Structure formats: structure tokens, C-alpha cells
PDB file of C-alpha atoms in Angstrom:
ATOM      1  CA  MET G  21      -0.774  -5.276  16.855  1.00 64.00           C
ATOM      2  CA  ASN G  22      -3.510  -7.856  16.669  1.00 65.00           C
ATOM      3  CA  PRO G  23      -5.201  -7.268  13.313  1.00 79.00           C
ATOM      4  CA  THR G  24      -8.859  -7.970  12.757  1.00 87.00           C
ATOM      5  CA  ARG G  25     -10.225  -9.682   9.679  1.00 90.00           C
ATOM      6  CA  LYS G  26     -11.405  -6.238   8.532  1.00 91.00           C
ATOM      7  CA  SER G  27      -7.854  -4.835   8.909  1.00 93.00           C
ATOM      8  CA  ILE G  28      -6.389  -7.597   6.765  1.00 95.00           C
ATOM      9  CA  GLU G  29      -9.140  -7.191   4.156  1.00 94.00           C
ATOM     10  CA  ILE G  30      -8.701  -3.408   3.880  1.00 96.00           C
ATOM     11  CA  MET G  31      -4.927  -3.753   3.777  1.00 97.00           C
ATOM     12  CA  ALA G  32      -5.113  -6.467   1.100  1.00 96.00           C
ATOM     13  CA  LYS G  33      -7.444  -4.318  -1.001  1.00 96.00           C
ATOM     14  CA  THR G  34      -5.090  -1.344  -0.603  1.00 97.00           C
ATOM     15  CA  ILE G  35      -2.104  -3.414  -1.664  1.00 96.00           C
ATOM     16  CA  TYR G  36      -4.076  -4.742  -4.629  1.00 94.00           C
ATOM     17  CA  GLY G  37      -5.326  -1.304  -5.674  1.00 94.00           C
ATOM     18  CA  GLU G  38      -1.944   0.354  -5.326  1.00 94.00           C
ATOM     19  CA  ALA G  39       0.463  -2.242  -6.702  1.00 92.00           C
ATOM     20  CA  ARG G  40      -1.299  -4.951  -8.675  1.00 84.00           C
ATOM     21  CA  GLY G  41       0.042  -3.477 -11.918  1.00 83.00           C
ATOM     22  CA  GLU G  42       3.573  -3.840 -10.613  1.00 83.00           C
ATOM     23  CA  TYR G  43       2.827  -7.439  -9.666  1.00 75.00           C
ATOM     24  CA  PHE G  44       1.092  -8.428 -12.922  1.00 74.00           C
ATOM     25  CA  LEU G  45       3.555  -6.629 -15.172  1.00 73.00           C
ATOM     26  CA  LYS G  46       6.433  -7.978 -13.108  1.00 73.00           C
ATOM     27  CA  THR G  47       8.110  -4.560 -13.049  1.00 75.00           C
ATOM     28  CA  GLY G  48       8.374  -4.887  -9.300  1.00 77.00           C
ATOM     29  CA  GLY G  49       6.864  -8.297  -8.661  1.00 86.00           C
ATOM     30  CA  LEU G  50       6.078  -9.526  -5.176  1.00 90.00           C
ATOM     31  CA  PRO G  51       8.437  -6.981  -3.550  1.00 94.00           C
ATOM     32  CA  SER G  52       6.138  -4.216  -4.828  1.00 94.00           C
ATOM     33  CA  LEU G  53       3.221  -5.678  -2.900  1.00 95.00           C
ATOM     34  CA  ILE G  54       5.336  -6.158   0.212  1.00 96.00           C
ATOM     35  CA  ALA G  55       6.664  -2.599  -0.006  1.00 97.00           C
ATOM     36  CA  VAL G  56       3.154  -1.104  -0.079  1.00 97.00           C
ATOM     37  CA  ALA G  57       2.290  -3.196   2.985  1.00 97.00           C
ATOM     38  CA  ASN G  58       5.476  -1.957   4.664  1.00 98.00           C
ATOM     39  CA  VAL G  59       4.493   1.663   4.006  1.00 98.00           C
ATOM     40  CA  ILE G  60       1.079   1.047   5.564  1.00 97.00           C
ATOM     41  CA  MET G  61       2.680  -0.444   8.672  1.00 97.00           C
ATOM     42  CA  ASN G  62       5.289   2.319   8.848  1.00 97.00           C
ATOM     43  CA  ARG G  63       2.505   4.899   8.786  1.00 96.00           C
ATOM     44  CA  CYS G  64       0.763   3.048  11.616  1.00 95.00           C
ATOM     45  CA  ILE G  65       3.966   3.258  13.634  1.00 95.00           C
ATOM     46  CA  ALA G  66       4.672   6.904  12.723  1.00 95.00           C
ATOM     47  CA  THR G  67       1.175   8.020  13.727  1.00 94.00           C
ATOM     48  CA  ASN G  68       0.657   5.609  16.651  1.00 94.00           C
ATOM     49  CA  GLU G  69      -2.389   4.278  14.823  1.00 92.00           C
ATOM     50  CA  GLU G  70      -3.569   0.936  16.155  1.00 89.00           C
ATOM     51  CA  PHE G  71      -5.955   0.190  13.303  1.00 91.00           C
ATOM     52  CA  VAL G  72      -4.534  -0.513   9.854  1.00 94.00           C
ATOM     53  CA  GLU G  73      -7.827   0.363   8.182  1.00 94.00           C
ATOM     54  CA  ASN G  74      -7.650   3.908   9.583  1.00 94.00           C
ATOM     55  CA  VAL G  75      -4.319   4.432   7.835  1.00 96.00           C
ATOM     56  CA  CYS G  76      -5.497   2.857   4.569  1.00 96.00           C
ATOM     57  CA  LEU G  77      -8.805   4.721   4.453  1.00 96.00           C
ATOM     58  CA  LYS G  78      -7.550   8.132   5.525  1.00 95.00           C
ATOM     59  CA  PRO G  79      -8.675  10.549   2.785  1.00 93.00           C
ATOM     60  CA  LYS G  80      -6.211  11.313   0.000  1.00 89.00           C
ATOM     61  CA  GLN G  81      -3.513   8.973   1.296  1.00 93.00           C
ATOM     62  CA  PHE G  82      -3.818   5.929  -0.955  1.00 96.00           C
ATOM     63  CA  SER G  83      -5.224   6.876  -4.343  1.00 93.00           C
ATOM     64  CA  CYS G  84      -7.045   3.575  -4.829  1.00 95.00           C
ATOM     65  CA  TRP G  85      -9.555   4.685  -2.144  1.00 96.00           C
ATOM     66  CA  ASN G  86     -10.305   8.007  -3.855  1.00 95.00           C
ATOM     67  CA  GLU G  87     -13.724   7.802  -5.493  1.00 93.00           C
ATOM     68  CA  TYR G  88     -12.415   9.108  -8.830  1.00 94.00           C
ATOM     69  CA  ASP G  89      -9.692   6.456  -9.061  1.00 93.00           C
ATOM     70  CA  PRO G  90     -10.581   3.541 -11.395  1.00 91.00           C
ATOM     71  CA  ASN G  91      -9.324   1.090  -8.765  1.00 91.00           C
ATOM     72  CA  PHE G  92     -11.954   2.292  -6.293  1.00 94.00           C
ATOM     73  CA  ARG G  93     -14.758   0.513  -8.157  1.00 91.00           C
ATOM     74  CA  ILE G  94     -12.757  -2.702  -8.120  1.00 90.00           C
ATOM     75  CA  ILE G  95     -11.691  -2.753  -4.472  1.00 92.00           C
ATOM     76  CA  SER G  96     -15.090  -1.591  -3.211  1.00 90.00           C
ATOM     77  CA  ARG G  97     -16.521  -5.010  -4.079  1.00 88.00           C
ATOM     78  CA  GLU G  98     -16.655  -7.941  -1.696  1.00 85.00           C
ATOM     79  CA  LEU G  99     -13.262  -9.551  -1.220  1.00 79.00           C
ATOM     80  CA  SER G 100     -14.513 -12.909  -2.485  1.00 80.00           C
ATOM     81  CA  SER G 101     -15.560 -11.319  -5.808  1.00 81.00           C
ATOM     82  CA  LEU G 102     -12.123  -9.876  -6.562  1.00 78.00           C
ATOM     83  CA  PRO G 103      -9.715 -11.589  -8.991  1.00 77.00           C
ATOM     84  CA  ALA G 104      -7.541 -14.427  -7.691  1.00 78.00           C
ATOM     85  CA  PRO G 105      -4.392 -12.285  -7.093  1.00 81.00           C
ATOM     86  CA  ILE G 106      -6.169 -10.693  -4.124  1.00 88.00           C
ATOM     87  CA  LYS G 107      -5.214 -13.889  -2.265  1.00 90.00           C
ATOM     88  CA  VAL G 108      -1.544 -13.010  -2.761  1.00 92.00           C
ATOM     89  CA  CYS G 109      -2.261  -9.543  -1.339  1.00 94.00           C
ATOM     90  CA  GLU G 110      -4.044 -11.118   1.645  1.00 94.00           C
ATOM     91  CA  THR G 111      -1.011 -13.292   2.337  1.00 95.00           C
ATOM     92  CA  VAL G 112       1.293 -10.274   2.077  1.00 96.00           C
ATOM     93  CA  ALA G 113      -0.912  -8.311   4.489  1.00 96.00           C
ATOM     94  CA  LYS G 114      -0.952 -11.144   7.043  1.00 95.00           C
ATOM     95  CA  GLU G 115       2.803 -11.760   6.865  1.00 96.00           C
ATOM     96  CA  VAL G 116       3.765  -8.079   7.091  1.00 96.00           C
ATOM     97  CA  VAL G 117       1.322  -7.267   9.912  1.00 94.00           C
ATOM     98  CA  SER G 118       2.532 -10.282  11.885  1.00 92.00           C
ATOM     99  CA  GLY G 119       6.147  -9.163  11.504  1.00 92.00           C
ATOM    100  CA  ARG G 120       7.161 -12.399   9.805  1.00 94.00           C
ATOM    101  CA  TRP G 121       8.292 -10.462   6.719  1.00 93.00           C
ATOM    102  CA  PRO G 122      10.786  -7.629   7.188  1.00 94.00           C
ATOM    103  CA  ASP G 123      10.473  -3.997   6.157  1.00 97.00           C
ATOM    104  CA  ILE G 124      12.175  -3.955   2.767  1.00 98.00           C
ATOM    105  CA  THR G 125      11.512  -0.206   2.410  1.00 98.00           C
ATOM    106  CA  LYS G 126      13.821   0.779   5.267  1.00 97.00           C
ATOM    107  CA  GLU G 127      11.077   2.664   7.137  1.00 97.00           C
ATOM    108  CA  ALA G 128       9.531   4.398   4.116  1.00 98.00           C
ATOM    109  CA  THR G 129       6.258   6.148   4.851  1.00 97.00           C
ATOM    110  CA  HIS G 130       5.379   7.289   1.316  1.00 96.00           C
ATOM    111  CA  TYR G 131       5.885   6.367  -2.311  1.00 96.00           C
ATOM    112  CA  TYR G 132       5.152   7.660  -5.776  1.00 95.00           C
ATOM    113  CA  ASN G 133       5.454   6.482  -9.343  1.00 92.00           C
ATOM    114  CA  LYS G 134       8.891   7.428 -10.665  1.00 91.00           C
ATOM    115  CA  ASN G 135       7.337   8.265 -14.049  1.00 90.00           C
ATOM    116  CA  MET G 136       5.503  11.238 -12.510  1.00 88.00           C
ATOM    117  CA  GLN G 137       7.072  14.406 -13.879  1.00 89.00           C
ATOM    118  CA  PRO G 138       7.523  16.469 -11.919  1.00 91.00           C
ATOM    119  CA  PRO G 139       7.443  14.335  -8.766  1.00 90.00           C
ATOM    120  CA  PRO G 140       4.710  15.183  -6.243  1.00 92.00           C
ATOM    121  CA  TYR G 141       5.296  18.392  -4.274  1.00 91.00           C
ATOM    122  CA  TRP G 142       5.399  16.475  -0.981  1.00 91.00           C
ATOM    123  CA  ALA G 143       8.312  14.329  -2.200  1.00 93.00           C
ATOM    124  CA  THR G 144      10.798  17.217  -2.424  1.00 90.00           C
ATOM    125  CA  ASN G 145      11.920  16.866   1.205  1.00 88.00           C
ATOM    126  CA  GLY G 146      11.761  13.092   1.352  1.00 92.00           C
ATOM    127  CA  ASP G 147      14.622  10.698   1.943  1.00 95.00           C
ATOM    128  CA  VAL G 148      14.597   8.060  -0.805  1.00 96.00           C
ATOM    129  CA  ARG G 149      14.991   4.637   0.775  1.00 97.00           C
ATOM    130  CA  ILE G 150      14.549   2.262  -2.172  1.00 97.00           C
ATOM    131  CA  ILE G 151      13.168   2.052  -5.691  1.00 95.00           C
ATOM    132  CA  ILE G 152      11.165  -1.057  -6.550  1.00 94.00           C
ATOM    133  CA  GLY G 153       9.744  -1.383 -10.033  1.00 92.00           C
ATOM    134  CA  ASN G 154       8.174   1.952 -10.912  1.00 92.00           C
ATOM    135  CA  HIS G 155       7.819   3.193  -7.339  1.00 94.00           C
ATOM    136  CA  VAL G 156      10.134   5.404  -5.315  1.00 96.00           C
ATOM    137  CA  PHE G 157       9.793   4.644  -1.605  1.00 97.00           C
ATOM    138  CA  MET G 158      10.776   7.394   0.769  1.00 97.00           C
ATOM    139  CA  LYS G 159      10.583   8.548   4.339  1.00 97.00           C
ATOM    140  CA  LEU G 160       9.270  12.044   4.849  1.00 92.00           C
ATOM    141  CA  SER G 161      10.897  14.130   7.543  1.00 76.00           C
TER     142      SER G 161
END
């Protein structure tokens, strides 16, 4: 995969919107950001999708891109106007897409917040691969 600047930007914004709380609160730290990037890449592989942005922007897949999500207003802005930690997310996106950083999720394609009770309906048949911070990473069969 040869990512475009747009792919890296959309992926970085997705990582930021989905896991910045884990990073800032240090409940999952940097591995939380990497794990979200891994899930994005694993979905690209699972669906034979060449373009990262198509996976990130697919409706109802990553909540940060849903218009009702408070993160949507933040990540819809220009990349340069986002808070400084977006640079960390950009680095994560570049390193994961390039294959320089390994898949720490063990091929997970989905995740959810472990504090959700009950867990999402789609998680009932999933194979839990790893828990990082407040997120359960799983591969759906």
C-alpha cells in the first residue's frame, strides 16, 4: 500500500478521534493509538480495500466520523488547526501503514469500550485478541 497524504490525514484524525482520551489519560497510552491504527489496517486487509480513507469514512464504522459524535466537530477541521497531539497520531498512522510498527492487536478488526454494558451486539461472536486501556480489541468471524 502506498498511502496518499489524504490517507494519512484521515487515518490520523480517526486515531485522534477514537483514542485520544486513552492517550491523554494514559489508560492505554501510545499502544491505544497504535491499536486503532492496526484495526484500520486489518479492515483494509479483510475487505481488500486499497484506500485507508474508505475504511475510516465508511458510515457507522468509527464513531468519531458520525455527525452526532462530539469528536466529529473537532476532526472535521483542518489538520493544522488541531491540537498538537495530532502529530503523534500522524506519526502512528505513517509507521503502521508503512509496516514499520507491528500489529499489536493480533489481527483485530473491531474494538469497543469495555465499560459498555452490555457490550455491543456485534461483539458477541468476536474473538478477543487483546485489551488495551479501556478498549477490547477483537476479530469478528
